Amino acid sequence: MSIEPYSTRVRALFDTPAHAGGLDDAASSSIDDQGVRIQLFAQVEAGSIRGLRFRAWGCPHVIAAAEAFCECYEGRQASDLSDFTASELMQSLPVPIEKSGRILVIEDAVRSLGKVLCGTSEPHD
Amino acid sequence: MSIEPYSTRVRALFDTPAHAGGLDDAASSSIDDQGVRIQLFAQVEAGSIRGLRFRAWGCPHVIAAAEAFCECYEGRQASDLSDFTASELMQSLPVPIEKSGRILVIEDAVRSLGKVLCGTSEPHD
Amino acid sequence: MTDKPDLIYLDYAATTPVDPRVVAAMSRLLEMDGDFANPSADHLAGRRSSVHVANAAEQLAALLHVHPDRLIWTSGATESNNLAIIGAARARQHRGQHLITMPTEHKAVTDVFRALERQGFDVTWLLPDECGALDIDALEAAFRDDTQLVSIMHVNNETGLLQDIARIGESCRRRDVLLHVDAAQSVGKLPVDLGQLPVDLASMTAHKMYGPKGIGGLYIADRPGCHIEPLMFGGGQQRRLRPGTLAVHLIAGFGCAAEIAATSLAEDLEHLTTLRDQLWAGIRDVPGIRLNGDIDNSFPGILNASIADIEGESLLLALEPLCVATGSACNSQSQEPSYVLRALGRSDAEAQSAIRFSLGRQTRSEDIVVAVRRYRSAVSKLRDLAPVLAA
Amino acid sequence: MTDKPDLIYLDYAATTPVDPRVVAAMSRLLEMDGDFANPSADHLAGRRSSVHVANAAEQLAALLHVHPDRLIWTSGATESNNLAIIGAARARQHRGQHLITMPTEHKAVTDVFRALERQGFDVTWLLPDECGALDIDALEAAFRDDTQLVSIMHVNNETGLLQDIARIGESCRRRDVLLHVDAAQSVGKLPVDLGQLPVDLASMTAHKMYGPKGIGGLYIADRPGCHIEPLMFGGGQQRRLRPGTLAVHLIAGFGCAAEIAATSLAEDLEHLTTLRDQLWAGIRDVPGIRLNGDIDNSFPGILNASIADIEGESLLLALEPLCVATGSACNSQSQEPSYVLRALGRSDAEAQSAIRFSLGRQTRSEDIVVAVRRYRSAVSKLRDLAPVLAA
Ligand SMILES: Cc1ncc(COP(=O)(O)O)c(C=O)c1O
Ligand SMILES: Cc1ncc(COP(=O)(O)O)c(C=O)c1O
């Protein structure tokens, strides 16, 4: 029986989501699925992500995960976004296994943002 | 719900039955019925009961009732014995109603003692 | 887990803290120097224990205006409900197998009726109006020749809504149908005069009225046809209706809680009404808020409101350190939206955003101030976080 | 009822006083400043409560050498017995309806089997030998193709007799029959290693092991075919097997009592054996006395002896201030001679004169000295009072 449903990290990210909000003149992606709504905004300069913001509607793990993603990828290369996987957030926050579906929605939003930024079309493999 | 099954008087009579025991050269009666065994002994002088004793096997109410009977009738006229009724003991001790049968056994023993003392035969009425 | 940084407990409908006087009464009945013995035992110590049981029955009976012999001790309202409903259904099944209840009852009623359905009983589920109230005409229309039992709760545990037990009971009596009332949320909190009300069976529990958990009561009216079969078998305790060693300290605790309730009920109600009104005044203008229930026909200790476009779990976390419920405490471990609110016609989204504030004797006006502030800020925080509906 | 002039409590088999450490553990879980909240609630206070429930399950599981998930909380051994026996009989009735038990079980077992007989189950009642033990060959002979459940108690509550649960369980396992053990009188008092014993269901209760009344446990082995149906329906608590708000303080009290038992069991047993031997040495030469049970194969906390030609109720009163039992506490309010002793072949007279001395942690050698003196003087007083058999 897991008595405390939220780790200290999840609580902190949920309480003060420093990257919450929108960004003007930014690339963005947005997904509404599985009762979760996610919007991501990125400003990129010379291939590097200068600003990363999110808006989210969902349970505390979704909000914390979106914040954690922004915290982690702000300042990195836009091309790194394709490395992002939901499972790294699932483990580091952590997120309980029954909520994986919701975190995959974030993964989708990140992928879609990556594509917008890199201007690539869906790879067909 | 009667919480205390024995009145103070029943307890006292049971604890120190001053009239317990036998008597030599005495009239006696004895009854064994309904799981109760009673023996009564009486020494009578000039129609008056000088000594009254009992032996009993039974529940505390039976023992207390036998003692109460002896206490009450010692010193009285032998002819008074015919006045004795179980119901006076039932009320004065008191004895719970479901035990009336046992006290009636004492009544029978007293009647039978009375008959022995007065030499009368069973009245036919 | 000893430090509790300013938790604000607003979940009195789930369970209440035990009144210190109740704690004191119980603590004398536990150890060697107290009356801990088995009250069925034929010795001095046992008889001393049994005095406490008899006293407690008097205390609870006085609160309910009934004879102490009409009360059975159980382990709580769940057991009382099961015993009353299954017990009466079985005792009367030779007469008929039709039963009536509502989908807005507590799980400890609805799940019992579902079990009876599986056993071949025929249950009519009467739908509530959008506040949760029973339409008496619908009840009248539902009666059949083989109807044996109606079960309707007094105060709804999620919304606080009050049913009109007197009228429901009159309808039942006219047809010689038994009425069971789950009074877990009303006994000790509202006047419940079972000497007057046409109620045959009533369930109650100590832990919702400042008594201990693990002890409940079932009232069984002294009327022809009002019989139940036991659920459990064992020693001859409680006229064979509910065997098991009587839990003297819990029974005494329940009795003490009942006595306290009898004297403080009016004052408690006034206190709760003031606080509830303060709370509702503080949040009713939040955009998108919607009251669940009917504030004019409710036990004032419960206020339940849904809020548009807010995710319930995040709302609950954002409300900390308020301790409030999203659904009935008894089924909150499941993540399903409240079936009670769904039955009142709320959408899944409305139901899952519902917050039940439930207030009690120890709730202070300052707590309500904090609750209002927290609620408003949680809602605006989550709204700020949410995507602007563009997609 | 506060002054207790030198009562000597020798009725530990009926119920025990609560250990002061258990009282302390419980008292922290009652009031506003303690963890009183509903452990199913989704808020901070609820989660704090749930920690105590989880801890208690660990404590009881450690005493029994099982996984905490295998334990269900009930209101006592009566409920555990009912849930186990009715629950298993119903869950397996499609396979067969034959059940086996003994007439010397506690009423909370025999009355359950009688109820199942009325519902169409077929029960074989195996007779004990004159000490109360089950003959394993008789058990072997009683098995049928449709046998589903055997219920045999570990320690008999009237005589202290120990059944050979290991051998009984092996026989059951060979035939894929479930074994339920009423361990109300053994858990916490004798080593009960449910990790090793071939037992499928075991009932226990806190109030026989220095815990509070009103809380019991049921162990359910994790084996194919070992399933039970619930007796009660309600919130989803305890995997739907036993609904109702968890009584946090009672559960924590039971857990604490289990932890204390685990550490003091060996010492307790030595203490009880010494006292029991002292008692028996002091009264065994009273003319007409006869031990009920088997002193060499017993839990030492119980000594039961009949005495020729003495009326039981008078004996009990003459023994005051000793608090002892004439039959099982659970049925002592009826005046019938013990059915357990009758099943061992005792006459009505022998059965009704039987006294059960049951000793516990707080019994002292001085108490035994008084008990011996009282017993001897009560017997001789009543013999002196009795008519000389002349008539
Ligand atoms: C209306 C209602 N009925 C029954 C119950 C169950 O009560 P208990 O927890 O005492 O079994 C509750 C509370 O949980 C309730 O609110
Ligand atoms: C062997 C046995 N089983 C069951 C019980 C019933 O236990 P409880 O009082 O906890 O229901 C008792 C004691 O009363 C007992 O001695």
Coordinates of N, CA, C and O in Angstrom, one line a residue, chain C residues 38-169:
Chain C
N38 N -16.2 -9.5 30.6 CA -17.2 -9.9 29.7 C -18.6 -9.7 30.3 O -18.9 -10.3 31.4
P39 N -19.4 -8.8 29.8 CA -20.7 -8.5 30.4 C -21.6 -9.7 30.5 O -22.6 -9.7 31.2
S40 N -21.3 -10.8 29.8 CA -22.2 -12.0 29.9 C -21.7 -12.9 31.0 O -22.4 -13.9 31.2
A41 N -20.6 -12.6 31.6 CA -20.1 -13.6 32.6 C -20.9 -13.5 33.9 O -21.3 -12.4 34.3
D42 N -21.0 -14.7 34.5 CA -21.8 -14.8 35.7 C -21.1 -14.5 37.0 O -21.2 -15.3 37.9
H43 N -20.2 -13.5 37.0 CA -19.5 -13.2 38.2 C -19.5 -11.7 38.4 O -20.0 -11.0 37.6
L44 N -19.0 -11.3 39.6 CA -19.1 -9.9 40.0 C -18.5 -9.0 38.9 O -19.1 -8.0 38.6
A45 N -17.3 -9.4 38.4 CA -16.7 -8.5 37.4 C -17.6 -8.4 36.1 O -17.8 -7.3 35.6
G46 N -18.2 -9.5 35.7 CA -19.0 -9.5 34.6 C -20.3 -8.6 34.8 O -20.7 -7.9 33.9
R47 N -20.8 -8.7 36.0 CA -22.0 -7.9 36.3 C -21.7 -6.5 36.3 O -22.5 -5.6 35.8
R48 N -20.5 -6.1 36.8 CA -20.2 -4.7 36.7 C -20.1 -4.2 35.3 O -20.5 -3.1 35.0
S49 N -19.5 -5.0 34.4 CA -19.4 -4.6 33.0 C -20.8 -4.4 32.4 O -21.1 -3.5 31.7
S50 N -21.7 -5.3 32.8 CA -23.0 -5.3 32.2 C -23.8 -4.0 32.5 O -24.6 -3.6 31.8
V51 N -23.4 -3.5 33.7 CA -24.1 -2.2 34.0 C -23.8 -1.1 33.0 O -24.6 -0.3 32.6
H52 N -22.5 -1.1 32.5 CA -22.2 -0.1 31.5 C -22.9 -0.3 30.2 O -23.3 0.7 29.5
V53 N -23.1 -1.6 29.9 CA -23.9 -1.8 28.6 C -25.3 -1.4 28.8 O -25.9 -0.7 27.9
A54 N -25.9 -1.7 29.9 CA -27.3 -1.3 30.2 C -27.4 0.3 30.2 O -28.3 0.8 29.6
N55 N -26.5 0.9 30.8 CA -26.5 2.4 30.8 C -26.4 3.0 29.4 O -27.1 3.9 29.1
A56 N -25.5 2.4 28.6 CA -25.3 2.9 27.3 C -26.6 2.8 26.5 O -27.0 3.7 25.7
A57 N -27.3 1.6 26.6 CA -28.5 1.4 25.9 C -29.5 2.5 26.3 O -30.3 3.0 25.5
E58 N -29.6 2.8 27.6 CA -30.5 3.9 28.1 C -30.1 5.2 27.4 O -31.0 6.0 27.0
Q59 N -28.8 5.5 27.4 CA -28.4 6.8 26.8 C -28.8 6.9 25.3 O -29.3 7.9 24.9
L60 N -28.5 5.9 24.6 CA -28.8 5.9 23.1 C -30.3 5.9 23.0 O -30.8 6.7 22.1
A61 N -31.0 5.1 23.8 CA -32.5 5.1 23.6 C -33.1 6.4 24.0 O -34.1 6.9 23.3
A62 N -32.5 7.1 24.9 CA -33.0 8.5 25.3 C -32.9 9.4 24.1 O -33.8 10.2 23.8
L63 N -31.7 9.4 23.4 CA -31.5 10.2 22.3 C -32.5 10.0 21.2 O -33.0 10.9 20.5
L64 N -32.9 8.7 21.0 CA -33.8 8.3 19.9 C -35.3 8.2 20.4 O -36.1 8.0 19.5
H65 N -35.5 8.4 21.7 CA -36.9 8.3 22.2 C -37.5 7.0 22.0 O -38.7 6.8 21.6
V66 N -36.7 5.9 22.3 CA -37.2 4.6 22.1 C -36.9 3.8 23.4 O -36.2 4.3 24.3
H67 N -37.4 2.6 23.5 CA -37.1 1.7 24.6 C -35.7 1.0 24.4 O -35.4 0.6 23.3
P68 N -34.8 1.0 25.4 CA -33.5 0.4 25.2 C -33.5 -1.0 24.6 O -32.6 -1.4 23.9
D69 N -34.5 -1.7 24.9 CA -34.6 -3.1 24.4 C -34.7 -3.2 22.9 O -34.6 -4.3 22.3
R70 N -35.0 -2.1 22.3 CA -35.2 -2.1 20.8 C -33.9 -1.9 20.1 O -33.9 -1.7 18.8
L71 N -32.8 -1.8 20.8 CA -31.5 -1.5 20.2 C -30.6 -2.7 20.2 O -30.5 -3.4 21.1
I72 N -29.9 -2.9 19.0 CA -28.9 -4.0 18.9 C -27.6 -3.3 18.6 O -27.5 -2.3 17.8
W73 N -26.6 -3.8 19.3 CA -25.2 -3.2 19.0 C -24.6 -4.0 17.8 O -24.6 -5.2 17.8
T74 N -24.0 -3.2 16.9 CA -23.3 -3.9 15.8 C -21.9 -3.3 15.7 O -21.5 -2.5 16.6
S75 N -21.2 -3.6 14.6 CA -19.9 -3.0 14.5 C -19.9 -1.7 13.7 O -18.8 -1.1 13.6
G76 N -21.0 -1.2 13.3 CA -21.1 0.1 12.6 C -22.3 0.1 11.7 O -23.1 -0.8 11.6
A77 N -22.4 1.2 11.0 CA -23.6 1.3 10.1 C -23.6 0.4 9.0 O -24.7 0.0 8.5
T78 N -22.4 0.0 8.5 CA -22.4 -0.9 7.4 C -23.0 -2.2 7.8 O -23.9 -2.8 7.1
E79 N -22.6 -2.7 9.0 CA -23.2 -4.0 9.5 C -24.7 -3.8 9.8 O -25.5 -4.6 9.5
S80 N -25.1 -2.6 10.4 CA -26.5 -2.4 10.7 C -27.3 -2.4 9.4 O -28.4 -3.0 9.4
N81 N -26.8 -1.8 8.4 CA -27.6 -1.8 7.1 C -27.7 -3.2 6.5 O -28.8 -3.6 6.1
N82 N -26.6 -3.9 6.6 CA -26.7 -5.3 6.1 C -27.6 -6.2 6.9 O -28.4 -6.9 6.3
L83 N -27.5 -6.0 8.2 CA -28.4 -6.8 9.1 C -29.9 -6.5 8.9 O -30.7 -7.4 8.7
A84 N -30.1 -5.2 8.8 CA -31.5 -4.7 8.6 C -32.1 -5.2 7.3 O -33.2 -5.8 7.2
I85 N -31.4 -4.9 6.2 CA -31.9 -5.1 4.9 C -31.9 -6.6 4.5 O -33.0 -7.1 4.2
I86 N -30.8 -7.3 4.7 CA -30.8 -8.7 4.4 C -31.7 -9.5 5.4 O -32.5 -10.3 5.0
G87 N -31.6 -9.0 6.7 CA -32.4 -9.7 7.7 C -33.9 -9.6 7.5 O -34.6 -10.6 7.7
A88 N -34.4 -8.4 7.1 CA -35.8 -8.2 6.9 C -36.2 -8.8 5.6 O -37.3 -9.4 5.5
A89 N -35.4 -8.7 4.6 CA -35.8 -9.3 3.3 C -35.9 -10.8 3.5 O -36.9 -11.4 3.0
R90 N -35.0 -11.4 4.2 CA -35.1 -12.9 4.4 C -36.3 -13.3 5.3 O -37.0 -14.3 5.0
A91 N -36.5 -12.5 6.3 CA -37.5 -12.8 7.3 C -38.9 -12.8 6.6 O -39.8 -13.5 7.0
R92 N -39.0 -11.9 5.6 CA -40.3 -11.7 5.0 C -40.4 -12.2 3.6 O -41.4 -12.0 2.9
Q93 N -39.4 -13.0 3.2 CA -39.4 -13.4 1.7 C -40.6 -14.3 1.4 O -41.0 -14.4 0.2
H94 N -41.1 -15.0 2.4 CA -42.3 -15.9 2.0 C -43.5 -15.0 1.7 O -44.4 -15.5 1.0
R95 N -43.5 -13.8 2.1 CA -44.6 -12.9 1.7 C -44.5 -12.2 0.4 O -45.4 -11.8 -0.2
G96 N -43.2 -12.0 0.0 CA -43.0 -11.3 -1.3 C -41.5 -11.0 -1.4 O -40.8 -10.9 -0.3
Q97 N -41.1 -10.7 -2.6 CA -39.6 -10.5 -2.8 C -39.3 -9.1 -3.4 O -38.3 -9.0 -4.0
H98 N -40.3 -8.2 -3.3 CA -40.0 -6.9 -4.0 C -39.5 -5.9 -2.9 O -40.1 -5.8 -1.8
L99 N -38.5 -5.2 -3.3 CA -37.9 -4.2 -2.4 C -37.7 -2.9 -3.1 O -37.6 -2.9 -4.4
I100 N -37.7 -1.8 -2.4 CA -37.5 -0.5 -3.0 C -36.4 0.3 -2.3 O -36.3 0.3 -1.1
T101 N -35.6 0.9 -3.2 CA -34.5 1.8 -2.6 C -34.2 2.8 -3.7 O -34.9 3.0 -4.7
M102 N -33.1 3.6 -3.4 CA -32.7 4.6 -4.4 C -31.2 4.4 -4.7 O -30.4 3.9 -3.9
P103 N -30.8 4.8 -5.9 CA -29.4 4.7 -6.3 C -28.5 5.6 -5.6 O -27.2 5.5 -5.6
T104 N -29.0 6.6 -4.9 CA -28.2 7.6 -4.2 C -27.9 7.2 -2.7 O -27.4 8.0 -2.0
E105 N -28.4 6.0 -2.3 CA -28.0 5.6 -1.0 C -26.5 5.3 -0.9 O -25.8 5.2 -1.9
H106 N -26.1 5.2 0.3 CA -24.7 4.8 0.6 C -24.4 3.4 0.0 O -25.3 2.6 -0.1
K107 N -23.1 3.1 -0.3 CA -22.8 1.8 -0.9 C -23.2 0.7 0.1 O -23.5 -0.4 -0.3
A108 N -23.2 1.0 1.4 CA -23.5 -0.1 2.4 C -25.0 -0.4 2.3 O -25.5 -1.2 3.1
V109 N -25.8 0.4 1.5 CA -27.2 0.0 1.2 C -27.3 -0.5 -0.3 O -27.8 -1.6 -0.5
T110 N -26.7 0.3 -1.2 CA -26.9 -0.1 -2.6 C -26.2 -1.5 -2.9 O -26.8 -2.3 -3.6
D111 N -25.0 -1.7 -2.3 CA -24.4 -3.0 -2.6 C -25.1 -4.2 -1.9 O -25.0 -5.3 -2.4
V112 N -25.8 -3.9 -0.8 CA -26.6 -4.9 -0.2 C -27.8 -5.3 -1.1 O -28.1 -6.5 -1.3
F113 N -28.5 -4.3 -1.7 CA -29.6 -4.6 -2.6 C -29.1 -5.3 -3.8 O -29.8 -6.2 -4.3
R114 N -27.9 -4.9 -4.3 CA -27.4 -5.6 -5.5 C -27.2 -7.1 -5.2 O -27.4 -8.0 -6.0
A115 N -26.7 -7.4 -3.9 CA -26.4 -8.8 -3.5 C -27.8 -9.5 -3.5 O -27.9 -10.6 -3.9
L116 N -28.8 -8.8 -3.0 CA -30.1 -9.4 -2.9 C -30.7 -9.7 -4.3 O -31.4 -10.7 -4.5
E117 N -30.4 -8.7 -5.2 CA -30.9 -9.0 -6.6 C -30.3 -10.3 -7.1 O -31.0 -11.1 -7.7
R118 N -29.0 -10.5 -6.9 CA -28.3 -11.7 -7.3 C -29.0 -12.9 -6.7 O -28.9 -14.0 -7.3
Q119 N -29.5 -12.7 -5.5 CA -30.2 -13.9 -4.8 C -31.6 -14.0 -5.2 O -32.4 -14.8 -4.7
G120 N -32.1 -13.2 -6.2 CA -33.4 -13.4 -6.7 C -34.5 -12.4 -6.2 O -35.6 -12.5 -6.7
F121 N -34.1 -11.5 -5.4 CA -35.0 -10.5 -5.0 C -35.2 -9.5 -6.1 O -34.3 -9.3 -7.0
D122 N -36.3 -8.8 -6.1 CA -36.6 -7.8 -7.2 C -36.6 -6.4 -6.6 O -37.4 -6.1 -5.7
V123 N -35.7 -5.6 -7.1 CA -35.5 -4.3 -6.5 C -35.9 -3.2 -7.4 O -35.4 -3.2 -8.6
T124 N -36.7 -2.3 -7.0 CA -37.0 -1.1 -7.7 C -36.1 0.0 -7.2 O -36.0 0.3 -6.0
W125 N -35.4 0.7 -8.2 CA -34.4 1.8 -7.8 C -35.1 3.1 -8.2 O -35.2 3.4 -9.4
L126 N -35.6 3.8 -7.2 CA -36.3 5.1 -7.5 C -35.3 6.2 -7.8 O -34.4 6.4 -6.9
L127 N -35.4 6.9 -8.9 CA -34.5 8.0 -9.2 C -34.8 9.2 -8.4 O -36.0 9.5 -8.2
P128 N -33.8 10.0 -8.0 CA -34.0 11.2 -7.2 C -34.3 12.4 -8.2 O -34.0 12.2 -9.4
D129 N -34.8 13.4 -7.6 CA -34.9 14.7 -8.4 C -33.4 15.2 -8.5 O -32.5 14.6 -7.9
E130 N -33.3 16.4 -9.1 CA -31.9 16.8 -9.3 C -31.2 17.3 -8.0 O -30.0 17.6 -8.0
C131 N -32.0 17.5 -7.0 CA -31.3 17.7 -5.7 C -31.0 16.4 -4.9 O -30.3 16.5 -3.9
G132 N -31.7 15.4 -5.3 CA -31.4 14.1 -4.6 C -32.7 13.6 -3.8 O -32.6 12.5 -3.2
A133 N -33.7 14.4 -3.9 CA -34.9 14.0 -3.0 C -35.7 13.0 -3.7 O -35.8 12.8 -4.9
L134 N -36.4 12.2 -2.9 CA -37.3 11.2 -3.4 C -38.7 11.8 -3.6 O -39.2 12.6 -2.8
D135 N -39.2 11.5 -4.8 CA -40.6 11.9 -5.2 C -41.6 11.0 -4.5 O -41.6 9.8 -4.9
I136 N -42.4 11.4 -3.6 CA -43.3 10.5 -2.9 C -44.3 9.9 -3.8 O -44.7 8.7 -3.6
D137 N -44.7 10.5 -4.9 CA -45.6 9.9 -5.8 C -44.9 8.7 -6.5 O -45.6 7.7 -6.8
A138 N -43.7 8.9 -6.8 CA -42.9 7.8 -7.5 C -42.9 6.6 -6.5 O -43.0 5.5 -6.9
L139 N -42.7 6.9 -5.2 CA -42.7 5.8 -4.3 C -44.1 5.1 -4.3 O -44.2 3.9 -4.4
E140 N -45.1 5.9 -4.2 CA -46.5 5.4 -4.2 C -46.7 4.5 -5.4 O -47.3 3.4 -5.3
A141 N -46.2 4.9 -6.5 CA -46.4 4.2 -7.8 C -45.6 2.9 -7.8 O -45.9 2.0 -8.5
A142 N -44.5 2.9 -7.0 CA -43.6 1.7 -7.1 C -44.1 0.5 -6.2 O -43.7 -0.6 -6.4
F143 N -45.0 0.8 -5.3 CA -45.5 -0.2 -4.4 C -46.2 -1.3 -5.2 O -46.9 -1.0 -6.1
R144 N -45.9 -2.6 -4.8 CA -46.6 -3.7 -5.4 C -47.2 -4.5 -4.3 O -46.9 -4.3 -3.1
D145 N -48.0 -5.5 -4.6 CA -48.6 -6.4 -3.6 C -47.5 -7.1 -2.9 O -47.7 -7.5 -1.7
D146 N -46.4 -7.4 -3.6 CA -45.3 -8.2 -2.9 C -44.2 -7.3 -2.4 O -43.2 -7.9 -2.0
T147 N -44.4 -6.0 -2.3 CA -43.4 -5.2 -1.7 C -43.2 -5.4 -0.2 O -44.2 -5.4 0.5
Q148 N -42.0 -5.6 0.3 CA -41.8 -5.9 1.7 C -41.0 -4.9 2.4 O -41.2 -4.7 3.6
L149 N -40.1 -4.2 1.7 CA -39.2 -3.4 2.4 C -38.8 -2.2 1.5 O -38.6 -2.3 0.3
V150 N -38.7 -1.0 2.2 CA -38.2 0.2 1.5 C -37.0 0.7 2.4 O -37.1 0.6 3.6
S151 N -36.0 1.1 1.7 CA -34.8 1.6 2.4 C -34.4 2.9 1.8 O -34.1 3.0 0.7
I152 N -34.6 4.0 2.7 CA -34.2 5.3 2.3 C -33.4 6.0 3.4 O -33.8 5.9 4.5
M153 N -32.3 6.6 3.0 CA -31.5 7.2 4.0 C -32.1 8.5 4.5 O -32.9 9.2 3.8
H154 N -31.7 8.9 5.7 CA -32.2 10.2 6.3 C -31.4 11.3 5.7 O -32.0 12.2 5.0
V155 N -30.1 11.4 5.9 CA -29.3 12.5 5.4 C -28.3 11.8 4.4 O -27.6 10.9 4.8
N156 N -28.2 12.4 3.2 CA -27.3 11.9 2.3 C -25.8 12.2 2.7 O -25.5 13.4 3.0
N157 N -24.9 11.2 2.6 CA -23.6 11.5 3.1 C -22.7 12.3 2.2 O -21.8 12.9 2.6
E158 N -23.1 12.4 0.9 CA -22.3 13.3 0.0 C -22.9 14.7 -0.1 O -22.1 15.6 -0.1
T159 N -24.2 14.8 -0.1 CA -24.7 16.2 -0.3 C -25.4 16.8 0.9 O -25.7 18.0 1.0
G160 N -25.7 16.0 2.0 CA -26.4 16.5 3.1 C -27.9 16.5 3.0 O -28.6 16.8 3.9
L161 N -28.4 16.2 1.8 CA -29.8 16.3 1.5 C -30.6 15.4 2.5 O -30.3 14.3 2.8
L162 N -31.7 16.0 3.0 CA -32.6 15.4 3.9 C -33.8 14.8 3.2 O -34.5 15.5 2.5
Q163 N -34.1 13.5 3.4 CA -35.3 13.0 2.9 C -36.5 13.2 3.9 O -36.2 13.2 5.1
D164 N -37.7 13.2 3.4 CA -38.8 13.4 4.2 C -39.3 12.0 4.8 O -40.2 11.4 4.3
I165 N -38.6 11.6 5.8 CA -38.8 10.2 6.4 C -40.2 10.0 6.9 O -40.8 9.0 6.8
A166 N -40.7 11.1 7.5 CA -42.1 11.0 8.0 C -43.1 10.6 7.0 O -43.9 9.6 7.1
R167 N -43.0 11.3 5.9 CA -44.0 11.0 4.8 C -43.7 9.7 4.1 O -44.7 8.9 3.8
I168 N -42.5 9.4 3.9 CA -42.1 8.1 3.3 C -42.6 6.9 4.2 O -43.2 6.0 3.8
G169 N -42.4 7.1 5.5 CA -42.8 6.1 6.5 C -44.3 5.9 6.5 O -44.8 4.8 6.6

